[in-house]
XYZ file of C-alpha atoms in Angstrom:
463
model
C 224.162 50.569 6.233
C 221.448 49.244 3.687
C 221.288 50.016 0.377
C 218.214 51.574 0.983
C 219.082 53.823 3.427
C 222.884 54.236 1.403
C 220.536 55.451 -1.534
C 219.422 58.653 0.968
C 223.277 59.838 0.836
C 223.581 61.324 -1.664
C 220.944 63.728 -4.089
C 221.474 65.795 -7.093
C 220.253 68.928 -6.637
C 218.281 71.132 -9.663
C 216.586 74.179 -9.682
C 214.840 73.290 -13.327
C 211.601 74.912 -14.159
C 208.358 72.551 -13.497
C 206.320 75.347 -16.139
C 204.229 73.285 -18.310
C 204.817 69.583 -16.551
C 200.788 69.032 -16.127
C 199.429 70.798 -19.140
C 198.462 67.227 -21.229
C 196.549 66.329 -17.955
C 193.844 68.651 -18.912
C 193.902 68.500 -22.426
C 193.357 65.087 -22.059
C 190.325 65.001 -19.971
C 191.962 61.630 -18.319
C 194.623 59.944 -16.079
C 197.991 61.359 -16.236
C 200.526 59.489 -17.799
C 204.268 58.986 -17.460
C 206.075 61.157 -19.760
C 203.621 64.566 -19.769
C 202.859 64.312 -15.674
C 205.459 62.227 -14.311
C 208.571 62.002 -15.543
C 209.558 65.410 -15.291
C 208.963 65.846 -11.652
C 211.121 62.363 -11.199
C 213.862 63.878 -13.505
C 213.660 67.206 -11.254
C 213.613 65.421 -7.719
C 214.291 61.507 -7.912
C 216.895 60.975 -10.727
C 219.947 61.951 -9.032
C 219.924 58.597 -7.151
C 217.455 56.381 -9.527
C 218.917 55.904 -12.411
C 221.228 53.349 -13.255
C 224.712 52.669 -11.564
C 223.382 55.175 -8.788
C 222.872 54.711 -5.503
C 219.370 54.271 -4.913
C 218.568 50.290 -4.958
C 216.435 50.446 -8.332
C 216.074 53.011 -11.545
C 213.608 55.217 -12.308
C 214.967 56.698 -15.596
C 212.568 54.531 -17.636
C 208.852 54.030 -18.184
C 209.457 50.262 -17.580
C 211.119 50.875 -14.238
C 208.615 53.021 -12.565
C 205.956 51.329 -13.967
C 206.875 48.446 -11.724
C 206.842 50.397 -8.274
C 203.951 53.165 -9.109
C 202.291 51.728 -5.986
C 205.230 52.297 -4.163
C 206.426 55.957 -5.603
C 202.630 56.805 -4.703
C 202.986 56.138 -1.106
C 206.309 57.051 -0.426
C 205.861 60.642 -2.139
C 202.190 60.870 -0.464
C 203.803 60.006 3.344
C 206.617 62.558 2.192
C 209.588 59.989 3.131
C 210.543 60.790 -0.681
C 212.218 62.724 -1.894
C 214.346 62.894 1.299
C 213.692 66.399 2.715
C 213.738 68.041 6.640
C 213.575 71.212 6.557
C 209.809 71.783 6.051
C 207.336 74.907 7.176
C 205.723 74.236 10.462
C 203.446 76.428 12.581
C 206.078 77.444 14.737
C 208.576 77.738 12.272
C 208.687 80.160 8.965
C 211.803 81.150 7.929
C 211.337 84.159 5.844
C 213.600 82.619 2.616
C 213.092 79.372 0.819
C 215.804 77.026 0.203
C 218.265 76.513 -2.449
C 217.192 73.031 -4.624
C 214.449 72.873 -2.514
C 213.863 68.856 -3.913
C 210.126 69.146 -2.330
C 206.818 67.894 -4.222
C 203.909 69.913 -3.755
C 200.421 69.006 -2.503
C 199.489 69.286 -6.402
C 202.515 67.217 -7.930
C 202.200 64.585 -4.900
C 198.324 64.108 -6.370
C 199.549 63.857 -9.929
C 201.494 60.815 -8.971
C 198.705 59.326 -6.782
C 196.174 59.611 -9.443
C 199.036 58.285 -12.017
C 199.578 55.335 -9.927
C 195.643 55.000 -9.141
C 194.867 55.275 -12.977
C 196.979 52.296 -14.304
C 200.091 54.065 -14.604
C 199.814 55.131 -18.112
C 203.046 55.642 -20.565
C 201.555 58.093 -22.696
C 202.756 59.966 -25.797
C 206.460 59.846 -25.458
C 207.528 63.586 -25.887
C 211.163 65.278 -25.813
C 212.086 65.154 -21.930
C 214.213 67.244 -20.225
C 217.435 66.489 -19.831
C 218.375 64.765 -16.702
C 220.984 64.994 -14.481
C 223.933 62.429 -13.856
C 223.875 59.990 -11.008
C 224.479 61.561 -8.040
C 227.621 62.186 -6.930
C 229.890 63.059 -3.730
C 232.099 65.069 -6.116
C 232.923 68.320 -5.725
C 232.075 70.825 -8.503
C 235.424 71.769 -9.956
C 237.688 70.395 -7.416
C 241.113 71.782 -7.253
C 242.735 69.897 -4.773
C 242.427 66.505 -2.987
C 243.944 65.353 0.218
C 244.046 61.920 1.732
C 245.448 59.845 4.708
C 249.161 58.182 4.557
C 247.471 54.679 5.469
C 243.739 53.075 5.393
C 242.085 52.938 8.727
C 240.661 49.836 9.975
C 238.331 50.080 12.257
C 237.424 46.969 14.863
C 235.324 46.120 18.313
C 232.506 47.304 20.347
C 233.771 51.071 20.760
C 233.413 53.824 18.642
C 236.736 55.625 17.187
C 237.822 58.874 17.061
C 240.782 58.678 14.555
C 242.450 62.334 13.521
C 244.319 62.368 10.242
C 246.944 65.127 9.051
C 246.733 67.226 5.831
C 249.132 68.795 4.274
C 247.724 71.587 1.655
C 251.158 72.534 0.928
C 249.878 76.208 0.697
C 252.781 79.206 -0.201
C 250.000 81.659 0.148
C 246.363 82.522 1.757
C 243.949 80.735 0.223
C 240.516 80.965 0.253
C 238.381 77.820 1.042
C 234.753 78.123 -0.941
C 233.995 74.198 -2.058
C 234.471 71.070 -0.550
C 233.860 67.102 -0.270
C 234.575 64.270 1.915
C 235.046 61.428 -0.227
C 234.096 58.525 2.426
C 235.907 55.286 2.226
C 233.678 53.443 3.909
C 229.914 54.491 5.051
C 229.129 51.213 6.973
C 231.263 52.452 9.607
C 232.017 56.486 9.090
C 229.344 58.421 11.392
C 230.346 61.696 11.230
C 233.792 63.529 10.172
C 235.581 66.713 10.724
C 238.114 68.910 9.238
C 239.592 71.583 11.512
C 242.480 74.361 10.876
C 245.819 74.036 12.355
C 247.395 77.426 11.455
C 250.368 76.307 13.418
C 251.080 72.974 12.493
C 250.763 71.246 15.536
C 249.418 68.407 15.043
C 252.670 66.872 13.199
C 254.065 66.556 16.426
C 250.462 64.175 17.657
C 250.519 62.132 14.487
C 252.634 58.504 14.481
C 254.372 57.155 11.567
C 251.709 57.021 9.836
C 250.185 60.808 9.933
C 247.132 59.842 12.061
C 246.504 59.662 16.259
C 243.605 59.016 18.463
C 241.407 61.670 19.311
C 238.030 60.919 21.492
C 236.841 64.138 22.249
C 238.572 66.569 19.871
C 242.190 66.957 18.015
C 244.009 68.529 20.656
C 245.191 71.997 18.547
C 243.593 75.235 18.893
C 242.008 75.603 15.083
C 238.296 75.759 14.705
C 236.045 73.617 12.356
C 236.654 73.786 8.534
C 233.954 71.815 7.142
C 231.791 68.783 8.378
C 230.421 65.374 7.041
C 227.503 63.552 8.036
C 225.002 60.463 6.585
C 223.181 62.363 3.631
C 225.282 65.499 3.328
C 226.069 66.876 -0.497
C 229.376 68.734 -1.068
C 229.538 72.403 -0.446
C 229.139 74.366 -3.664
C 230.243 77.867 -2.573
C 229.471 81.101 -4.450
C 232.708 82.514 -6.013
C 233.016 85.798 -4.021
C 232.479 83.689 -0.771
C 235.643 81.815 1.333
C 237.201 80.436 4.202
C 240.871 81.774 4.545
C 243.450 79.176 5.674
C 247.093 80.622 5.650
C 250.542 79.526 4.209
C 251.656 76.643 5.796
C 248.770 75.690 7.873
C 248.127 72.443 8.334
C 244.249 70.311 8.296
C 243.378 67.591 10.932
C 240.403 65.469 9.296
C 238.776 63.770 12.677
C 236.826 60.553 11.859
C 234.299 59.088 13.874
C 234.464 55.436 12.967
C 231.383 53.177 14.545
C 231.896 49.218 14.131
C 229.687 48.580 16.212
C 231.572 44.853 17.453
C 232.831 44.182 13.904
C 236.096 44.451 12.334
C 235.037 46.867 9.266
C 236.756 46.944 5.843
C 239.759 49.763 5.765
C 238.320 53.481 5.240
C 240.342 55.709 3.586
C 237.879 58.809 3.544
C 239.274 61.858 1.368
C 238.688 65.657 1.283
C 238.110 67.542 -1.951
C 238.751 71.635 -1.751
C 238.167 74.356 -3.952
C 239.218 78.044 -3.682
C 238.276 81.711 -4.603
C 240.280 82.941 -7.769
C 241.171 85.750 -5.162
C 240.525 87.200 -1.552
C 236.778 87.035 -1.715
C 234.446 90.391 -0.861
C 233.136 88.194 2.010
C 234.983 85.711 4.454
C 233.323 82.450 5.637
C 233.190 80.813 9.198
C 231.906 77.443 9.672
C 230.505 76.724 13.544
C 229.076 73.923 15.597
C 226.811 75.272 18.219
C 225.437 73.141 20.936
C 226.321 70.048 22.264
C 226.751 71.919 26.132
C 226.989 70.014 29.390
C 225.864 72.265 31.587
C 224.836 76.428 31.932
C 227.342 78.816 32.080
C 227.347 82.006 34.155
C 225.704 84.317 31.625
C 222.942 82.069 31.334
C 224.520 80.831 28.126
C 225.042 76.738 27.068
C 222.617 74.020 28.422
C 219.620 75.707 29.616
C 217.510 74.235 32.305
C 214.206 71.623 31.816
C 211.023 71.087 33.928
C 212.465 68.041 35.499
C 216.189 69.158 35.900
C 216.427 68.814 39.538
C 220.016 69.866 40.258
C 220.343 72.949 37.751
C 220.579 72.064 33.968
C 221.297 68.094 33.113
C 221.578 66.677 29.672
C 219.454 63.268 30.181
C 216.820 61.522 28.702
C 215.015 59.116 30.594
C 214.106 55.664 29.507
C 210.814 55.886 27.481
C 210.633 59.358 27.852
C 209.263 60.971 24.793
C 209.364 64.354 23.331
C 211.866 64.947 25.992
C 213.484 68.383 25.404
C 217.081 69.802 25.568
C 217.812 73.156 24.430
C 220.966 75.163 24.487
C 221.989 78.822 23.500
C 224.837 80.891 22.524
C 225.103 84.338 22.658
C 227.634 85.917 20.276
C 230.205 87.976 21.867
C 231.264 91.615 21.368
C 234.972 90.416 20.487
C 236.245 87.108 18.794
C 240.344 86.701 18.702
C 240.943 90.309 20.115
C 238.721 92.238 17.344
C 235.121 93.081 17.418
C 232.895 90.847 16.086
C 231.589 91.538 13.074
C 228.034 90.954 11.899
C 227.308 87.645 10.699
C 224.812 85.990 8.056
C 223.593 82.787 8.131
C 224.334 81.113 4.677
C 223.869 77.760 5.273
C 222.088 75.276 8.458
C 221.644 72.248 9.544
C 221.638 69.711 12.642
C 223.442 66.678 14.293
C 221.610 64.259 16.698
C 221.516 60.604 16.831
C 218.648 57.501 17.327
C 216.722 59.171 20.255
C 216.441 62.684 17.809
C 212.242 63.347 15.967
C 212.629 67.236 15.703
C 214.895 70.082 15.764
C 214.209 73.897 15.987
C 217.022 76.599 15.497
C 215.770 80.624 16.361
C 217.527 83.962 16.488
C 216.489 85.848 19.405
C 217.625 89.503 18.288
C 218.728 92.010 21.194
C 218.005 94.909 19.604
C 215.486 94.321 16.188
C 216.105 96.674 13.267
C 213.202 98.135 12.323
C 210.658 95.822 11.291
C 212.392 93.110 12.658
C 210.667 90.284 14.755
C 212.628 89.863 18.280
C 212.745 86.272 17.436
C 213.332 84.533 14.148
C 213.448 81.111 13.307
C 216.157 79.757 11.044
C 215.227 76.046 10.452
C 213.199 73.178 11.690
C 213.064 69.889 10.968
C 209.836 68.116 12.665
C 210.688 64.577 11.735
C 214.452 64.246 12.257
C 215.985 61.438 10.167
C 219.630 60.682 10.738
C 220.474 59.352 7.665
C 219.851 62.792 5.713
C 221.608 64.940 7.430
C 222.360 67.837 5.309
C 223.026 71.553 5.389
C 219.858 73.581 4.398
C 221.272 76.981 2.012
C 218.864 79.647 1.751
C 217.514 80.994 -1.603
C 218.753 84.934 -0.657
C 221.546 87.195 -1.814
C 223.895 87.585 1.342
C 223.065 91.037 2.719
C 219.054 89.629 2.680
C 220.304 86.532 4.864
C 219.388 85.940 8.467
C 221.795 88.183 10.338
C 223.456 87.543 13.734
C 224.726 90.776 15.740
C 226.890 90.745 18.300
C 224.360 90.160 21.731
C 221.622 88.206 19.554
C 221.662 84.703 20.917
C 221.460 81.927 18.770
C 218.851 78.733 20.297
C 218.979 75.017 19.538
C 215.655 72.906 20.704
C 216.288 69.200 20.600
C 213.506 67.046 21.154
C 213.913 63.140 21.398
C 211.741 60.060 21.852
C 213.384 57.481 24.080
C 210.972 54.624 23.393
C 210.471 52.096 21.759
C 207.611 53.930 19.137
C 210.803 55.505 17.425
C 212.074 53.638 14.873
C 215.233 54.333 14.864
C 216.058 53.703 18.751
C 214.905 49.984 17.997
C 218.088 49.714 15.639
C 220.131 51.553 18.606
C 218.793 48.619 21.034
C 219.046 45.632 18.458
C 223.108 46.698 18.230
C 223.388 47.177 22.108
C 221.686 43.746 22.207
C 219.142 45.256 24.447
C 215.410 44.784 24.781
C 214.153 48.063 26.510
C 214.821 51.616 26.107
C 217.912 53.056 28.871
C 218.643 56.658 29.947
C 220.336 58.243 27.588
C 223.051 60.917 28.363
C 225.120 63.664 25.878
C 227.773 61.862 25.145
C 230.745 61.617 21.905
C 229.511 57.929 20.596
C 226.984 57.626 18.265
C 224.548 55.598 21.017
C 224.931 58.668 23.108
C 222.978 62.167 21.996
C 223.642 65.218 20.619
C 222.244 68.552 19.985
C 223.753 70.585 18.132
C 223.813 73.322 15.085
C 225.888 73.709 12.162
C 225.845 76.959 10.671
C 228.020 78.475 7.996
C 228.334 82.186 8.279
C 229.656 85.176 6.527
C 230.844 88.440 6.904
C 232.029 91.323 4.906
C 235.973 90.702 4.586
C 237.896 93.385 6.558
């Protein structure tokens, strides 16, 4: 991974107040200038990685620094590649909240920094600035426990590695999961990780001497997902009356997906950070990933059919195909474990594809609307995928405002991919096959395979 694209990893978030950032502009009946126009909207939405000893490639903390790339802020805030954002308003897609730390620049503040640039990127009157956050970091917020692997992992050759590593949480009691982190050892390689419950414990009885086994295509115990980790993801900062319970004694698999892509990489010892509730929270949290089906099930559920399917639905996208489509759909059941299924809120979304991915679309397709309620509702879209920011979206609502799921509402995932060589991102996909032209591509667990899928954090009212 570059350091540019290392520097999209990781973002500190702010909701600080933008009241009064332009009012010199007018006053002074000229350009704007650095420290009334400019710095505070990089100190709201850029500093977190550009300052110095963070992980962007180059500082923008002082006048000197940004000074030197005004050019370059200009364009890259104009063709909205910064600050790195996906989930933006489209005219198919309005979710009816706004986001948490939404780190968006609007049409206005975008223009500020063109005409900055344009006007000879003027320092200004240095004035009292507000204070700006620390680098940004992959640390979790008040972090009360942190679990590792036995060994390092080394990870070597042409195939991608699915490597499952036990955790011990030594809990006595219930606790109730509301924060987390994956600390990754090494980024070149990590694509994606996992952390899934094992209320049993068996997984002891998989792991080797050293705590860890192989495990392409899942971790073999019967625990759902805990939390996930993906290129550009921030730790999950929980409210405090929010949690997921895992019980005495139970046991966490952390499943790494290592890609070397023909190299032998530098060990990876990748880490997870937790934080609980002080107590059993007034509403229970369940983390899902939805999608990802190979074919339609019998209630019409899972993969769902395309225009040039020809032997009921198939996951494939032809060689230079582009905006190829692949949607899938989950209906949420009247009972889950034996009990019925209580109503769930959407707290927090967000997607996984790979190099073929340019847009995802997640809706709500109510069975019965309350009134007032559309029949369909979408939850996110993000119209110009980018793999290397792949974070969860949290909307800006109290919980009983959030998007609710009932059981019978279906939940839909639209995937569309460009299989050609116009998307930028395939090329690097084909330079790393060593391969000149675009090939079908089919769902599939490495990262030159696709994917479409959802991951949603829900609650629910604790019983």
């Amino acid at each position: 991974m570059s350091a540019r694209r290392a520097a999209l990893l990781l973002m500190t978030l702010t909701s600080a107040s933008l009241a009064g950032c332009s009012s010199d502009l007018g006053a002074a009946g000229g350009a704007p200038t650095f420290h009334a126009d400019v710095e505070p909207l990089l100190q709201r939405s850029c500093l977190g990685c550009h300052t110095p000893g963070g992980v962007a490639p180059f500082s923008l903390a002082r006048y000197d620094d940004a000074k030197r790339v005004a050019g370059l802020i200009a364009k890259v805030t104009r063709e909205r590649t910064m600050p790195p954002w996906g989930a933006f308003e489209t005219d198919e897609c309005r979710p009816r909240h706004g986001w948490e730390a939404d780190l968006r620049l609007s049409d206005e503040e975008v223009a500020t920094i063109d005409a900055w640039s344009a006007g000879g990127a003027l320092e200004g009157e240095r004035a009292p600035s507000p204070a700006h956050l620390a680098p940004g970091s992959a640390e979790l917020r008040g972090a009360q426990l942190e679990l590792a692997p036995e060994a390092p992992f080394v990870a070597a050759g042409e195939s991608d590695q699915f490597r499952c590593f036990v955790l011990d949480p030594k809990l006595s009691d219930t606790r109730y999961l509301n924060g987390w982190s994956f600390l990754v050892g090494n980024p070149e390689i990590v694509h994606h990780a996992l952390v899934f419950l094992d209320a049993r414990g068996d997984s002891e009885a998989l792991a080797g001497p050293d705590g860890s086994y192989d495990c392409f295509g899942g971790p073999r115990i019967e625990g759902g997902v805990v939390a996930a980790w993906a290129p550009g993801s921030l730790p999950f900062d929980g409210e405090p009356h929010i949690g997921a319970a895992l019980p005495a004694g139970a046991r966490l698999v952390m499943q790494v997906h290592y890609h070397p892509a023909g190299a032998t990489a530098a060990p990876d010892m990748t880490r997870f950070q937790m934080r609980f509730t002080p107590s059993r929270p007034e509403y229970e949290m369940l983390f899902a990933l939805l999608g990802n089906y190979s074919r339609q099930f019998a209630n019409g559920d899972g993969l769902q059919p395309g225009p040039a399917d020809e032997r009921g639905a198939t996951f494939r996208i032809p060689a230079d195909a582009r905006d190829h489509v692949e949607a899938m759909r989950f209906t949420l059941p009247a009972t889950m474990n034996g009990q019925p299924t209580p109503d769930l809120h959407v707290h927090s979304i967000g997607a996984h594809m790979h190099y073929a991915g340019i847009d995802v679309k997640m809706d709500i397709e109510h069975a019965s609307g309350a009134p007032g309620q559309e029949t369909e509702e979408c939850l996110l879209q993000v119209p110009s995928w980018d793999l290397t920011w792949q974070r969860l979206y949290r909307y800006a609502a109290a919980v009983e405002d959030l998007p609710r799921v009932a059981p019978g509402d279906a939940l839909k995932v639209r995937c569309t991919y460009d299989n050609s060589l116009d998307n930028p991102h395939l090329l690097a996909a084909l330079r790393e096959r060593r391969s000149a032209s675009p090939v079908d591509v089919l769902l599939g667990e490495t990262a030159l395979d696709e994917m479409c899928l959802a991951r949603i954090a829900f609650v629910y009212r604790a019983r």
